[in-house]
Amino acid sequence: MGSEAARFAVEPAELVMTEHTVRAVDAELAELGGKVRKLGELCVTQVTEAIEALGEHDVPRAERVVAGDDRVDALHREIEDKAVGIVARRQPLARDLREIIGALRISNDLERIGELAENVARRAMLPGDKPRIGVMSQLERMAELALAQLRQVMVSYEAQDVAAAIAVWSNDEEIDALENSLFRELLTYMMENPRNVGFCTHLLLCSKNIERIGDHATNIAESVYYIVEGHQLSGQRPKASLIDAAGLTA
Amino acid sequence: MGSEAARFAVEPAELVMTEHTVRAVDAELAELGGKVRKLGELCVTQVTEAIEALGEHDVPRAERVVAGDDRVDALHREIEDKAVGIVARRQPLARDLREIIGALRISNDLERIGELAENVARRAMLPGDKPRIGVMSQLERMAELALAQLRQVMVSYEAQDVAAAIAVWSNDEEIDALENSLFRELLTYMMENPRNVGFCTHLLLCSKNIERIGDHATNIAESVYYIVEGHQLSGQRPKASLIDAAGLTA
């Protein structure tokens, strides 16, 4: 006890002040990060529920997803206000500042993911039969991949794990490939029978929405990289070409 | 001359310092705003060229749009780096800080608009005939409206004109209504003849891209409002319902 008291006694006042200040910023950044992770979890739920509502043609569940988007928007705004508040009060620098800019960016991507889930849910509410099994299972596979990307990138954000973020960033190809194959399949159904045109178009737009959820997950990976490394992730992400896929169908 | 010299002489040193500091921040904010406006102009050009390339089936022009997206991305990153740099060096508060956060948000929306223009241009590069006149003129009308929204919101940003921003924000309905009507028309062509399915699907996706350009213009309007007013624009934007439009086609 005596030696501890002595240690505190020799500590200069400025250092204690600095540590105090640092801890206050840290607490605010932790709160901000917590809100971003909460938004991430909410978006995972929204996407999961929207896809299940679509597959089961479950209108009440789709309605809950649509209503749930208000919570996504509210949390997104809360994060923006909190981030701006921290910058104004704490005048953070370097890594702290990047964490705030990163939180703003990630929250922006998550808000769009929420919007895409809402779009899918709205399509699940449309009158019509359950989509045919084969097509729906491909859409579900795409959604699983997109959700895995989203979950992994949020884990990389929590752990500030650059390697994990880069893995997500490089891993978007399979979703794109599935989207291309589903696109072609839906076009053949539309050509086969005019009665298929309506629901196939809706599924096609759903598959675009899911592909974009995957794109936003890779954007989030870029933000995690930026927070930790202090510069932008450059280079071309591997991506199945739109032209290659569309060449067959045009 | 003498009285001017006297005026400077009585000015306290701190005030001069403050004015000097304010002016330095102002210069940096002006530079940042200039870059955002430049990005806005670049995006207007990219969208215009992409739509013309699509209507004329002009592949070299479409290729220029695709290549031009690198400039959009580069300017977007420049704006982000500049914004973060100003926050770090100047520790801005209140309105200054909002201008920076607003610039980040607007630049983000513009970058997405650039990406949407690139998507349209890629579709213009696909093999196939010129789209039939009626459909194409509706698409061009949608694009004109979206471009008008984009131009007007960038004027409202330059002038920091909240009323003009709110006008853009409330004015998205016509684009949505046109998109709905085009959607239905394209579906009927697809049902009419399986040979139409391919190009109609591509035009349908182009019209979605143009609709999203309009959505981003309204997002930018929200950011202009936030910069000037200091809080988020709330309330429900008028929007033609997805369900109403899709009910007929499902």
XYZ file of C-alpha atoms in Angstrom:
500
model
C 0.000 0.000 0.000
C 2.793 2.351 1.002
C 4.697 1.867 -2.232
C 1.544 2.355 -4.324
C 0.809 5.633 -2.612
C 4.395 6.710 -3.295
C 4.015 5.816 -6.965
C 0.924 7.992 -7.299
C 2.634 10.792 -5.419
C 5.475 11.108 -7.929
C 3.154 10.994 -10.922
C 3.004 14.472 -12.542
C -0.412 16.089 -12.609
C -0.376 16.474 -16.417
C 0.046 12.765 -16.948
C -2.935 12.017 -14.730
C -4.929 14.621 -16.634
C -3.950 13.101 -19.957
C -4.834 9.634 -18.821
C -8.151 10.876 -17.571
C -8.850 12.576 -20.902
C -7.823 9.509 -22.864
C -10.104 7.336 -20.783
C -13.066 9.652 -21.357
C -12.538 9.504 -25.145
C -12.090 5.756 -24.975
C -15.390 5.384 -23.169
C -17.132 7.474 -25.815
C -15.493 5.546 -28.653
C -16.468 2.263 -27.008
C -20.061 3.463 -26.771
C -19.997 4.502 -30.427
C -18.512 1.140 -31.466
C -21.165 -0.631 -29.418
C -23.917 1.190 -31.280
C -22.357 0.276 -34.637
C -22.167 -3.389 -33.618
C -25.779 -3.253 -32.441
C -26.791 -1.838 -35.825
C -24.824 -4.666 -37.482
C -26.745 -7.260 -35.455
C -30.046 -5.587 -36.263
C -29.202 -5.689 -39.978
C -28.263 -9.375 -39.826
C -31.697 -10.047 -38.279
C -33.493 -7.880 -40.839
C -31.831 -9.629 -43.802
C -32.429 -13.102 -42.322
C -36.103 -12.388 -41.660
C -36.634 -10.774 -45.082
C -35.250 -13.816 -46.922
C -37.300 -16.228 -44.810
C -40.420 -14.129 -45.365
C -39.761 -14.277 -49.117
C -39.196 -18.045 -49.166
C -42.261 -18.812 -47.033
C -44.395 -16.053 -48.533
C -44.938 -15.012 -44.899
C -46.602 -11.595 -45.115
C -46.808 -10.810 -41.359
C -43.086 -11.532 -41.025
C -42.352 -9.306 -44.026
C -44.429 -6.561 -42.415
C -42.338 -6.823 -39.257
C -39.175 -6.369 -41.341
C -40.616 -3.292 -43.041
C -41.640 -1.847 -39.669
C -38.209 -2.747 -38.229
C -36.434 -0.482 -40.707
C -37.439 2.493 -38.556
C -35.202 1.108 -35.805
C -32.343 0.805 -38.309
C -32.815 4.431 -39.366
C -33.087 5.654 -35.767
C -29.900 3.860 -34.703
C -28.092 5.132 -37.804
C -28.989 8.723 -36.908
C -28.031 8.132 -33.274
C -24.597 6.971 -34.445
C -24.164 10.018 -36.692
C -25.128 12.405 -33.897
C -22.900 10.608 -31.399
C -19.939 10.654 -33.826
C -20.316 14.357 -34.547
C -20.685 15.014 -30.813
C -17.431 13.217 -29.999
C -15.522 15.129 -32.684
C -16.913 18.420 -31.361
C -16.270 17.714 -27.672
C -13.042 15.710 -27.759
C -11.285 16.957 -30.900
C -9.841 13.514 -31.495
C -6.759 12.881 -33.597
C -5.176 10.048 -35.557
C -6.583 6.630 -34.675
C -9.431 8.053 -32.561
C -10.531 10.239 -35.443
C -10.336 7.327 -37.864
C -12.517 5.257 -35.545
C -15.162 7.958 -35.730
C -14.944 8.403 -39.497
C -14.973 4.611 -39.815
C -18.063 4.337 -37.588
C -19.839 6.909 -39.772
C -18.984 5.020 -42.938
C -19.857 1.589 -41.580
C -23.119 2.845 -40.171
C -23.931 4.296 -43.581
C -23.340 0.916 -45.242
C -25.404 -0.833 -42.590
C -28.269 1.587 -43.075
C -28.276 0.729 -46.796
C -28.212 -2.979 -45.977
C -31.285 -2.386 -43.827
C -32.952 -0.647 -46.747
C -32.149 -3.575 -49.052
C -33.644 -6.004 -46.506
C -36.754 -3.831 -46.446
C -36.927 -3.981 -50.269
C -36.773 -7.785 -50.204
C -39.462 -7.864 -47.495
C -41.722 -5.622 -49.603
C -41.373 -8.055 -52.478
C -42.262 -10.916 -50.112
C -45.554 -9.116 -49.432
C -46.617 -9.147 -53.081
C -49.547 -11.370 -54.026
C -48.512 -14.618 -55.720
C -47.449 -18.185 -55.045
C -44.342 -19.360 -53.245
C -41.409 -19.119 -55.647
C -40.414 -22.454 -57.173
C -38.012 -24.462 -55.041
C -34.938 -24.472 -57.309
C -34.792 -20.724 -57.790
C -35.534 -19.980 -54.159
C -32.793 -22.288 -52.912
C -30.253 -20.417 -55.073
C -31.492 -17.114 -53.700
C -31.224 -18.492 -50.168
C -27.685 -19.683 -50.854
C -26.780 -16.168 -52.043
C -28.360 -14.691 -48.936
C -26.442 -17.127 -46.690
C -23.182 -16.041 -48.309
C -24.047 -12.355 -47.996
C -25.033 -12.843 -44.344
C -21.805 -14.746 -43.652
C -19.857 -11.850 -45.188
C -21.785 -9.351 -43.086
C -21.285 -11.325 -39.858
C -17.579 -11.847 -40.545
C -16.926 -8.226 -41.369
C -18.663 -7.119 -38.159
C -16.467 -9.572 -36.209
C -13.412 -8.075 -37.946
C -14.665 -4.629 -36.897
C -15.079 -5.656 -33.272
C -11.654 -7.350 -33.207
C -10.062 -4.630 -35.399
C -8.701 -7.565 -37.373
C -7.317 -6.390 -40.720
C -6.588 -9.889 -42.036
C -10.198 -10.925 -41.427
C -11.431 -7.724 -43.103
C -9.263 -8.397 -46.167
C -10.626 -11.950 -46.298
C -14.180 -10.572 -46.529
C -13.086 -7.972 -49.065
C -11.605 -10.655 -51.364
C -14.468 -13.075 -50.932
C -17.313 -11.424 -52.821
C -16.831 -13.454 -55.995
C -19.013 -16.422 -55.082
C -22.066 -14.219 -54.454
C -21.538 -12.503 -57.812
C -21.161 -15.846 -59.585
C -24.377 -17.143 -58.015
C -26.178 -13.952 -58.937
C -25.052 -14.348 -62.555
C -26.223 -17.942 -62.724
C -29.568 -17.115 -61.096
C -29.992 -14.197 -63.515
C -29.616 -16.521 -66.504
C -31.937 -19.119 -65.019
C -34.651 -16.550 -64.326
C -34.380 -15.236 -67.891
C -34.944 -18.735 -69.290
C -38.071 -19.164 -67.138
C -39.348 -15.831 -68.410
C -38.746 -16.836 -72.005
C -40.350 -20.244 -71.416
C -43.656 -18.903 -70.181
C -44.993 -15.336 -70.071
C -46.784 -16.184 -66.825
C -43.363 -16.431 -65.154
C -42.315 -12.899 -66.117
C -43.813 -11.121 -63.114
C -42.465 -13.210 -60.253
C -39.147 -13.880 -62.003
C -38.566 -10.137 -62.365
C -39.210 -9.687 -58.669
C -36.814 -12.498 -57.760
C -34.256 -10.989 -60.108
C -34.505 -7.691 -58.277
C -34.282 -9.531 -54.935
C -31.099 -11.218 -56.101
C -29.691 -7.785 -57.063
C -30.557 -6.579 -53.565
C -28.743 -9.503 -51.980
C -25.714 -8.974 -54.211
C -25.605 -5.354 -53.063
C -25.717 -6.483 -49.427
C -22.524 -8.398 -50.212
C -21.038 -5.261 -51.801
C -21.774 -3.250 -48.675
C -20.054 -5.926 -46.573
C -16.906 -5.399 -48.677
C -17.252 -1.615 -48.199
C -17.325 -2.204 -44.453
C -14.170 -4.301 -44.801
C -12.510 -1.291 -46.467
C -13.514 0.894 -43.521
C -12.097 -1.589 -40.982
C -8.832 -1.564 -42.933
C -8.830 2.235 -42.947
C -9.444 2.480 -39.196
C -6.562 0.173 -38.350
C -4.040 1.003 -41.088
C -4.695 4.724 -41.523
C -4.906 4.637 -45.309
C -7.344 3.380 -47.911
C -7.336 -0.213 -49.110
C -6.390 -0.031 -52.775
C -6.258 -2.489 -55.634
C -8.973 -4.127 -57.642
C -11.300 -6.440 -55.830
C -11.884 -9.714 -57.680
C -15.310 -9.486 -59.297
C -17.169 -11.599 -61.827
C -17.717 -9.346 -64.814
C -21.160 -7.945 -65.518
C -20.420 -8.125 -69.229
C -19.415 -11.797 -69.159
C -22.594 -12.705 -67.350
C -24.875 -10.529 -69.403
C -23.355 -11.420 -72.770
C -25.346 -14.614 -72.870
C -28.622 -12.953 -72.092
C -28.619 -9.756 -74.110
C -4.502 55.940 -44.369
C -3.689 57.338 -40.944
C -7.025 56.341 -39.443
C -6.721 52.818 -40.879
C -3.313 52.384 -39.312
C -4.775 53.579 -36.012
C -7.600 51.075 -36.263
C -5.167 48.193 -36.729
C -3.022 49.497 -33.877
C -5.808 49.233 -31.286
C -6.869 45.773 -32.400
C -5.917 43.239 -29.711
C -3.448 40.577 -30.784
C -5.843 37.732 -29.895
C -8.518 39.022 -32.225
C -6.065 39.181 -35.099
C -4.952 35.657 -34.280
C -8.536 34.425 -34.219
C -9.354 36.083 -37.498
C -6.237 34.592 -39.015
C -7.209 31.136 -37.751
C -10.785 31.504 -38.980
C -9.567 32.523 -42.401
C -7.256 29.517 -42.634
C -10.142 27.154 -41.834
C -12.389 28.992 -44.274
C -9.844 28.544 -47.043
C -9.622 24.831 -46.333
C -13.408 24.458 -46.193
C -13.716 26.365 -49.471
C -11.216 24.022 -51.079
C -13.128 21.013 -49.742
C -16.438 22.434 -51.012
C -14.829 23.085 -54.404
C -13.780 19.457 -54.685
C -17.292 18.274 -53.782
C -18.786 20.551 -56.454
C -16.245 19.285 -58.970
C -17.252 15.717 -58.134
C -20.884 16.742 -58.610
C -20.133 18.114 -62.079
C -18.181 14.997 -62.983
C -21.145 12.832 -61.939
C -23.581 14.920 -63.989
C -21.342 14.324 -67.018
C -20.988 10.611 -66.300
C -24.758 10.099 -65.996
C -25.473 12.183 -69.131
C -22.903 10.287 -71.182
C -24.045 6.902 -69.899
C -27.658 7.529 -70.876
C -26.664 8.835 -74.316
C -24.394 5.840 -74.831
C -27.313 3.563 -73.944
C -29.775 5.317 -76.282
C -27.331 5.409 -79.199
C -25.788 2.030 -78.431
C -22.494 3.932 -78.582
C -19.908 1.498 -77.233
C -16.829 3.785 -77.347
C -18.724 6.437 -75.402
C -19.843 3.816 -72.863
C -16.217 2.718 -72.531
C -15.205 6.298 -71.743
C -17.822 6.432 -68.978
C -16.540 3.169 -67.500
C -12.955 4.456 -67.640
C -14.078 7.808 -66.175
C -15.301 6.149 -62.997
C -11.674 5.965 -61.832
C -11.637 9.778 -61.704
C -14.834 9.719 -59.638
C -13.256 7.270 -57.191
C -10.002 9.236 -57.017
C -11.781 12.524 -56.309
C -13.993 10.819 -53.719
C -10.911 9.547 -51.860
C -9.252 12.949 -52.160
C -12.301 14.524 -50.502
C -12.269 11.962 -47.698
C -8.570 12.490 -47.042
C -8.933 16.261 -47.171
C -11.920 16.190 -44.786
C -10.128 13.999 -42.274
C -7.047 16.233 -42.589
C -9.024 19.386 -41.787
C -10.634 17.779 -38.735
C -7.215 16.654 -37.497
C -5.410 19.968 -38.106
C -8.130 22.524 -37.353
C -10.346 20.776 -34.813
C -13.403 22.523 -36.233
C -16.608 22.997 -34.273
C -20.300 23.601 -34.958
C -21.013 24.760 -38.494
C -17.439 24.117 -39.720
C -17.624 20.552 -38.472
C -21.016 20.048 -40.097
C -19.625 21.282 -43.394
C -16.979 18.589 -43.221
C -19.362 15.817 -42.191
C -21.738 17.043 -44.910
C -18.960 17.003 -47.515
C -18.133 13.407 -46.554
C -21.761 12.340 -46.862
C -22.392 14.166 -50.129
C -19.209 12.843 -51.649
C -20.312 9.346 -50.644
C -23.640 9.796 -52.440
C -21.888 11.214 -55.490
C -19.502 8.284 -55.618
C -22.510 5.931 -55.692
C -24.106 7.997 -58.443
C -20.885 7.565 -60.413
C -21.084 3.831 -59.862
C -24.696 3.768 -61.086
C -23.667 5.701 -64.220
C -20.948 3.113 -64.771
C -23.529 0.315 -64.438
C -25.729 1.939 -67.085
C -22.704 2.387 -69.353
C -21.773 -1.295 -68.980
C -25.272 -2.231 -70.062
C -24.915 0.080 -73.083
C -21.899 -2.015 -74.093
C -23.870 -5.242 -74.303
C -24.418 -6.731 -77.755
C -27.895 -6.089 -79.150
C -29.977 -3.604 -81.100
C -30.877 -0.074 -80.112
C -33.744 -0.229 -77.616
C -37.134 0.529 -79.135
C -37.963 4.234 -79.241
C -40.920 4.370 -76.838
C -39.183 2.621 -73.991
C -35.965 4.533 -74.488
C -37.700 7.904 -74.451
C -39.283 7.070 -71.084
C -35.889 6.055 -69.749
C -34.414 9.295 -71.065
C -37.206 11.286 -69.416
C -36.422 9.576 -66.105
C -32.746 10.334 -66.572
C -33.509 14.006 -67.350
C -35.497 14.277 -64.125
C -32.775 12.579 -62.101
C -30.128 14.852 -63.652
C -32.246 17.934 -62.944
C -32.547 16.806 -59.313
C -28.803 16.245 -59.115
C -27.972 19.631 -60.668
C -30.448 21.455 -58.435
C -29.238 19.821 -55.264
C -25.636 20.713 -56.117
C -26.745 24.338 -56.680
C -28.472 24.245 -53.278
C -25.211 22.938 -51.780
C -23.157 25.716 -53.334
C -25.663 28.379 -52.252
C -26.340 26.649 -48.889
C -29.988 27.140 -49.788
C -32.215 25.056 -47.515
C -35.460 25.874 -49.348
C -33.951 24.659 -52.635
C -32.682 21.506 -50.920
C -36.124 20.782 -49.485
C -37.630 21.294 -52.954
C -35.348 18.566 -54.337
C -36.082 16.350 -51.359
C -39.853 16.579 -51.942
C -39.631 16.192 -55.691
C -38.635 12.546 -56.149
C -42.167 11.307 -56.816
C -42.238 11.877 -60.566
C -39.149 9.735 -61.140
C -40.666 6.950 -59.068
C -43.958 7.190 -60.960
C -42.152 6.996 -64.307
C -40.107 4.051 -63.096
C -43.302 2.234 -62.106
C -44.919 2.867 -65.460
C -41.785 1.814 -67.362
C -41.555 -1.320 -65.207
C -45.080 -2.352 -66.208
C -44.475 -1.590 -69.859
C -41.287 -3.634 -69.942
C -43.067 -6.566 -68.311
C -45.740 -6.542 -71.000
C -43.075 -6.602 -73.741
C -41.432 -9.542 -72.022
C -44.730 -11.395 -71.818
C -45.512 -10.569 -75.442
C -42.375 -12.086 -76.896
C -39.657 -14.171 -75.245
C -37.113 -12.513 -77.540
C -37.703 -9.255 -75.644
C -36.846 -10.731 -72.247
C -33.096 -10.117 -72.425
C -32.971 -6.468 -73.402
C -36.079 -5.562 -71.393
C -34.462 -6.970 -68.263
C -31.407 -4.837 -68.903
C -33.505 -1.716 -69.425
C -35.432 -2.541 -66.274
C -32.175 -2.656 -64.340
C -31.083 0.609 -65.989
C -34.314 2.251 -64.870
C -33.664 0.991 -61.308
C -30.205 2.571 -61.536
C -31.658 5.888 -62.638
C -34.269 5.787 -59.885
C -31.454 5.269 -57.377
C -29.603 8.284 -58.785
C -32.708 10.291 -57.887
C -32.684 8.762 -54.385
C -29.077 9.819 -53.890
C -29.990 13.373 -54.954
C -32.563 13.434 -52.147
C -29.924 12.109 -49.714
C -27.693 15.009 -50.740
C -30.592 17.375 -50.067
C -30.762 15.950 -46.524
C -27.051 16.651 -46.067
C -27.427 20.260 -47.270
C -30.235 20.699 -44.752
C -28.084 19.207 -42.001
C -25.115 21.481 -42.797
C -27.208 24.636 -42.632
C -29.752 23.760 -39.928
C -27.618 21.631 -37.629
C -30.114 18.795 -37.272
C -31.464 16.019 -39.461
C -34.345 16.559 -41.862
C -37.151 14.357 -40.575
C -40.559 13.322 -41.815
C -41.611 10.960 -44.538
C -40.611 11.840 -48.067
C -43.468 11.468 -50.597
C -42.826 8.257 -52.493
C -44.902 6.219 -54.939
C -45.414 2.865 -53.261
C -43.467 -0.141 -54.471
C -46.378 -2.360 -53.542
C -48.929 -0.382 -55.531
C -46.746 -0.538 -58.581
C -45.842 -4.161 -58.234
C -49.337 -5.367 -57.385
C -50.295 -5.327 -61.038
C -47.309 -7.290 -62.170
C -46.845 -10.027 -59.591
